[in-house]
C-alpha positions as YAML, in Angstrom:
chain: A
units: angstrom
residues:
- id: 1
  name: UNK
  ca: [-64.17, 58.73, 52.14]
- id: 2
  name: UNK
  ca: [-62.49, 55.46, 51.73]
- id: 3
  name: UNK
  ca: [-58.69, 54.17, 51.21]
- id: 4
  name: UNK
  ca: [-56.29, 53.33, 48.50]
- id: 5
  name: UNK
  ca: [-53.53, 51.84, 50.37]
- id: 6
  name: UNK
  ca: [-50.39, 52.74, 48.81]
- id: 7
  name: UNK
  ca: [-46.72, 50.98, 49.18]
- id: 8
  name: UNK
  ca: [-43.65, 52.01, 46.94]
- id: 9
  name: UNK
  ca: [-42.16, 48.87, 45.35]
- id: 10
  name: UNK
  ca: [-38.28, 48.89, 44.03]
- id: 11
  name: UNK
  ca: [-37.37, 46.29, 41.32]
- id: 12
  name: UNK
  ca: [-35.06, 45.32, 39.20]
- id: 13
  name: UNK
  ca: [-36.77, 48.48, 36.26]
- id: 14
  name: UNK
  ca: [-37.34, 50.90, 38.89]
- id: 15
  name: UNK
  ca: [-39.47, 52.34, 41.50]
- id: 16
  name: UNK
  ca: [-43.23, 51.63, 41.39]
- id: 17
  name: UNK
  ca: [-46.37, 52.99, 43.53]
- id: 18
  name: UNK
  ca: [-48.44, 50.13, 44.12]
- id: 19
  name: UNK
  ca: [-52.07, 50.70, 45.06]
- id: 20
  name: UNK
  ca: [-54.71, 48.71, 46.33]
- id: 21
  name: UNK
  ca: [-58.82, 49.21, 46.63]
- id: 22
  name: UNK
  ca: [-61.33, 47.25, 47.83]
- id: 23
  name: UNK
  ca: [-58.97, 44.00, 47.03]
- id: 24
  name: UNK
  ca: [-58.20, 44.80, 43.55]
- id: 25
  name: UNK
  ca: [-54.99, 46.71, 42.73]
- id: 26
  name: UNK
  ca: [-55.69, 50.35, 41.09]
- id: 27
  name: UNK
  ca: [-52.43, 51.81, 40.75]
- id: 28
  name: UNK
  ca: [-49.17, 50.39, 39.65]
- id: 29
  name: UNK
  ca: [-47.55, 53.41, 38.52]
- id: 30
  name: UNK
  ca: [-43.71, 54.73, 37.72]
- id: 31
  name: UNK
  ca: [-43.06, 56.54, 41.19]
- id: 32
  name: UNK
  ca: [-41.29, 59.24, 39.44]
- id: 33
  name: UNK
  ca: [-43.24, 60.42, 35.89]
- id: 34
  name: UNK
  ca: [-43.79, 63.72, 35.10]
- id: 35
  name: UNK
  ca: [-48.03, 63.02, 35.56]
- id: 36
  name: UNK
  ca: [-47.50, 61.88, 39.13]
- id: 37
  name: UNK
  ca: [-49.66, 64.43, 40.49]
- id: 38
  name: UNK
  ca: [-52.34, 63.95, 37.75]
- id: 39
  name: UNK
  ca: [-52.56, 60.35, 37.95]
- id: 40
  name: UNK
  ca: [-52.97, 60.54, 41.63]
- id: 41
  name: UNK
  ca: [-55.80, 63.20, 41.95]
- id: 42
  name: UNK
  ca: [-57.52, 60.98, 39.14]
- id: 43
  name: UNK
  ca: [-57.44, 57.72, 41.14]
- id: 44
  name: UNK
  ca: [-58.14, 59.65, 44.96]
- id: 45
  name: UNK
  ca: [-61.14, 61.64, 42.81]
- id: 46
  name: UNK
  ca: [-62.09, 58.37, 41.07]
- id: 47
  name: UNK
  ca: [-62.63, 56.44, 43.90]
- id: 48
  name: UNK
  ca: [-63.69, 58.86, 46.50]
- id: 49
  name: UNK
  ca: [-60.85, 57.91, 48.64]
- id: 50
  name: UNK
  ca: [-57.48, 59.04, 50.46]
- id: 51
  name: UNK
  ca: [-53.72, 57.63, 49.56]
- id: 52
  name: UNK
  ca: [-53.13, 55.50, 52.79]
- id: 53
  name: UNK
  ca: [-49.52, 53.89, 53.30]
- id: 54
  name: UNK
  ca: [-49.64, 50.42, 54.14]
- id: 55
  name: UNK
  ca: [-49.59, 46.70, 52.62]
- id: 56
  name: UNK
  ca: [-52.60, 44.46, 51.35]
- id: 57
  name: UNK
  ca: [-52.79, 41.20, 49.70]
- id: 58
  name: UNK
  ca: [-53.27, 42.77, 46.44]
- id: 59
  name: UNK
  ca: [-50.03, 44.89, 46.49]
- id: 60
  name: UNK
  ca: [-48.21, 41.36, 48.27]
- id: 61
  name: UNK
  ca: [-49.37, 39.30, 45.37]
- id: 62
  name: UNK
  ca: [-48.28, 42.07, 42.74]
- id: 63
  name: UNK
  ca: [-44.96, 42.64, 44.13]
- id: 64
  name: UNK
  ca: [-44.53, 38.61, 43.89]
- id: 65
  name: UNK
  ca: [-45.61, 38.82, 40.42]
- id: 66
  name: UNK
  ca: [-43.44, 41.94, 39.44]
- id: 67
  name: UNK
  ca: [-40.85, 39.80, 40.35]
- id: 68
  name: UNK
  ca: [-40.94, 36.69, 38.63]
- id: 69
  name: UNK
  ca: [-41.88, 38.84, 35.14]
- id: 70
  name: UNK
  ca: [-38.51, 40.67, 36.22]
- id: 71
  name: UNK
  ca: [-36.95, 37.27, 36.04]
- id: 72
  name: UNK
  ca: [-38.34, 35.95, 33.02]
- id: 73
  name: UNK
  ca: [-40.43, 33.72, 35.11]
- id: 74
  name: UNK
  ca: [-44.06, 35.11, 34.10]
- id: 75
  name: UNK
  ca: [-45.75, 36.32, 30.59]
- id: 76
  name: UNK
  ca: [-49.45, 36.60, 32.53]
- id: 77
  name: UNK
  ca: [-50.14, 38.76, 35.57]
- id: 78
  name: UNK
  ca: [-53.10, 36.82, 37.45]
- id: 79
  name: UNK
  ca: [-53.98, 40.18, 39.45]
- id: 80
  name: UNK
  ca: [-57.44, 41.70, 39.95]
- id: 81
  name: UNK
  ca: [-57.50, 45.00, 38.50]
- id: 82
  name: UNK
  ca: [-59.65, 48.25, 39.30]
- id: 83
  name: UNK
  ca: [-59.20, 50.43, 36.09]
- id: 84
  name: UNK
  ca: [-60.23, 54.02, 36.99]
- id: 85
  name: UNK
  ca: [-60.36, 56.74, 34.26]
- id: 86
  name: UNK
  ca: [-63.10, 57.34, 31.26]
- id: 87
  name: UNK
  ca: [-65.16, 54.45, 29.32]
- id: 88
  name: UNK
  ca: [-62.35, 54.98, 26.47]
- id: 89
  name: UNK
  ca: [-59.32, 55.07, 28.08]
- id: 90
  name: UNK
  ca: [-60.45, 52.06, 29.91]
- id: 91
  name: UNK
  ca: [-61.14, 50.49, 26.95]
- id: 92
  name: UNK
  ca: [-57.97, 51.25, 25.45]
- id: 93
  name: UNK
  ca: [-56.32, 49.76, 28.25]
- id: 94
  name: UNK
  ca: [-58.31, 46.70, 27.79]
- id: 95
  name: UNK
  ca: [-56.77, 46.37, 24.32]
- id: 96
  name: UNK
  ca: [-53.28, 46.93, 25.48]
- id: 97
  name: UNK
  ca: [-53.87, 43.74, 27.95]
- id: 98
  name: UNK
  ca: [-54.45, 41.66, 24.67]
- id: 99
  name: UNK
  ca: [-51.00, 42.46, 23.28]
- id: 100
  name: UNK
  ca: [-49.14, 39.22, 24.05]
- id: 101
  name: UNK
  ca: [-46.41, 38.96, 25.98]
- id: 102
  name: UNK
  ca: [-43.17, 39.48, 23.72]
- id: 103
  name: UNK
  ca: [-45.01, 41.48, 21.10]
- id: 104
  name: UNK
  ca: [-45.87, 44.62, 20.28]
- id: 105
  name: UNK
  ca: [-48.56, 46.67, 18.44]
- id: 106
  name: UNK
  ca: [-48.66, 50.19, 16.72]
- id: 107
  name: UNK
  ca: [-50.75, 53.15, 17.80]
- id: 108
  name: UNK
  ca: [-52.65, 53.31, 14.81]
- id: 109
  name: UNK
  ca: [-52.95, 49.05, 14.60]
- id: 110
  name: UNK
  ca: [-54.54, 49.33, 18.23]
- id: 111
  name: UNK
  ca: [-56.90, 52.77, 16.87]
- id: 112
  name: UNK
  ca: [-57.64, 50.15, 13.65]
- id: 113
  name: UNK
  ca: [-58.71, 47.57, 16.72]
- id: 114
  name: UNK
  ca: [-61.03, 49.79, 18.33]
- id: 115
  name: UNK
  ca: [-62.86, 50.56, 14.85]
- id: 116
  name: UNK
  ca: [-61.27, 54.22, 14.46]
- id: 117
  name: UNK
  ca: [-58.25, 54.46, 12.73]
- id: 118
  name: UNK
  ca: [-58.36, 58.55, 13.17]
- id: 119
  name: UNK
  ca: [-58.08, 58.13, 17.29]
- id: 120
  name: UNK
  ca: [-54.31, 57.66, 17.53]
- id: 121
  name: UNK
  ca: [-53.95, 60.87, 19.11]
- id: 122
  name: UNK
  ca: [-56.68, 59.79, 21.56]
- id: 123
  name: UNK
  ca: [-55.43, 56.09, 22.25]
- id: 124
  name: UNK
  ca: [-51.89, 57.68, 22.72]
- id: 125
  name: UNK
  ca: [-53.45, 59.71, 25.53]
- id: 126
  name: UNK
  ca: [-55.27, 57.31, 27.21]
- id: 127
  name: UNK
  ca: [-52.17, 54.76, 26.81]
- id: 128
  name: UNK
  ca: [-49.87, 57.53, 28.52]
- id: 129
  name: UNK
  ca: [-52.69, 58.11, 31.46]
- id: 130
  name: UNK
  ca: [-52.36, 54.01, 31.80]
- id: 131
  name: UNK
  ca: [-52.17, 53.85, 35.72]
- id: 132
  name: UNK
  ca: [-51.53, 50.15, 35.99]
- id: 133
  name: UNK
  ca: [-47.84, 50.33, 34.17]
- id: 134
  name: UNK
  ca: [-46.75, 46.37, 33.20]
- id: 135
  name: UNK
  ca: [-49.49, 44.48, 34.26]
- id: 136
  name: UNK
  ca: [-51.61, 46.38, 31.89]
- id: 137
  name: UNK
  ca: [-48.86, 46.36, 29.07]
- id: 138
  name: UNK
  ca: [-48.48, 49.98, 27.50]
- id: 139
  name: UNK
  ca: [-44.79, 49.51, 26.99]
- id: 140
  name: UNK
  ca: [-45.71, 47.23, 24.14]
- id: 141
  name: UNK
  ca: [-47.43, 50.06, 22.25]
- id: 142
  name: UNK
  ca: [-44.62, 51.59, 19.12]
- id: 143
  name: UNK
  ca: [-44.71, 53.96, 16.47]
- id: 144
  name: UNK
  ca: [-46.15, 52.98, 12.96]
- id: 145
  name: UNK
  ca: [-41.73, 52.42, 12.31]
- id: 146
  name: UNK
  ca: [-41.53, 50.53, 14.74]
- id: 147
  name: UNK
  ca: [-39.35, 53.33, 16.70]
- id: 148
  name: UNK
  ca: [-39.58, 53.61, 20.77]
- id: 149
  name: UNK
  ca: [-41.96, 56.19, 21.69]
- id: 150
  name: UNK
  ca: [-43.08, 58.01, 24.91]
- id: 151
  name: UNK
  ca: [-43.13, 55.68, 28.34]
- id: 152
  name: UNK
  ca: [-44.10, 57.03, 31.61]
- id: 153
  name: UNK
  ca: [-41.31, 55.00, 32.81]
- id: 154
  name: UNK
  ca: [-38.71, 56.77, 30.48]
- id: 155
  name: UNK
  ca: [-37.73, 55.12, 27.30]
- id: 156
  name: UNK
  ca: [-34.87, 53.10, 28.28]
- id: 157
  name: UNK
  ca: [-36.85, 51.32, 30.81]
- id: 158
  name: UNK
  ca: [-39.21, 50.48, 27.15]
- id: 159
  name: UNK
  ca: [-36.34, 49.24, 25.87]
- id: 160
  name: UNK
  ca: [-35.55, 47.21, 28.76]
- id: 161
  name: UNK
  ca: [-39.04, 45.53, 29.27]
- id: 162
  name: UNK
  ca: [-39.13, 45.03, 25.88]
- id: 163
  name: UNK
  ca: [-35.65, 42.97, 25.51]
- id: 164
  name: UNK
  ca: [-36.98, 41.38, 28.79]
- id: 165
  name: UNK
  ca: [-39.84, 39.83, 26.54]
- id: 166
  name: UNK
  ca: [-37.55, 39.10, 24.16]
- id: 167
  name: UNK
  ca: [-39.21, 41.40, 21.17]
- id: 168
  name: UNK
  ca: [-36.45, 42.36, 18.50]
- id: 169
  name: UNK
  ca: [-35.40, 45.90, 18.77]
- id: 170
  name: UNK
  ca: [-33.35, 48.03, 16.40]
- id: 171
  name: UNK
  ca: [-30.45, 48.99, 18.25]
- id: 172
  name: UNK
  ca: [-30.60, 52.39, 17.45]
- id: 173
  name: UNK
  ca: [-33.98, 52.50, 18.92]
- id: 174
  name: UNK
  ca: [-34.92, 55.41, 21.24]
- id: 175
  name: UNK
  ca: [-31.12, 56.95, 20.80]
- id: 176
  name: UNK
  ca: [-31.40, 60.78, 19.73]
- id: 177
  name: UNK
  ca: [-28.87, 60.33, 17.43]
- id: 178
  name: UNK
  ca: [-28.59, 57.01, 16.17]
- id: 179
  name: UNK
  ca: [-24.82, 57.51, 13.83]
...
């Protein structure tokens, strides 16, 4: 059994778990979302390995990076990535790392991408299983009006990333009730 070494990571949008395998980062996750446990049996079962707390060149270099996109010093994250989940969801996240920074793309315009228009339900649940939270850019990802919809990371946090990249949001986005 090998190791995913784990270190929780507070910035400026909240706390992160940051995890690291075999020199690639595997897990940059919202510390606190409701599929905490899920996320974290899939990566330990995925990879055959035990959460191990500790610090790695990987997380070091992600935490630097977290930081300057925080400040609106970085659109690309330059970080190796281990992407552990099913052939789809992986390559749904794949499409969600060619959203550009400051823009954002519709559930059924990224199931249109991937050649089947009928799989928003699908790419929904394989953008809401996304383990590597910013780097791999699911916050980008909106409803066919253009409304806020479902974040691990809760929907103000969205909002926030999404002002951080300077995309134009309603301002009644993501309220319940928007009068």
């Amino acid at each position: 059994m090998g190791s995913i070494i784990i270190r929780y990571f507070s910035f400026e949008f909240g706390e992160l778990v940051l995890g690291s395998y075999d020199g690639e980062l595997c897990l940059c996750d919202w510390r606190y979302r409701k599929m905490r446990t899920a996320t974290d049996r899939r990566m330990q079962d995925g990879l055959n390995s035990e959460y191990v707390e500790g610090d790695s060149p990987v997380i070091q270099m992600t935490q630097k990076q977290l930081g300057e996109y925080a400040q609106g010093n970085r659109e690309i994250f330059t970080i190796p990535l281990r992407m552990v989940g099913t052939d789809f969801q992986k390559q749904v996240w794949h499409a969600l790392i060619n959203i550009p920074f400051g823009q954002t793309e519709t559930y059924l315009g990224l199931s249109k991408k991937l050649g089947n228009a009928k799989a928003i339900r699908a790419i929904a649940s394989a953008n809401g299983a996304n383990a590597l939270g910013i780097i791999v850019p699911c916050h980008r990802v909106i409803g066919s009006k253009g409304e806020l919809v479902g974040y691990a990371g809760g929907l103000p946090v969205k909002r926030d990333l999404l002002k951080l990249e300077k995309v134009d949001l309603d301002p009644n986005q993501g309220k319940l009730f928007p009068f």
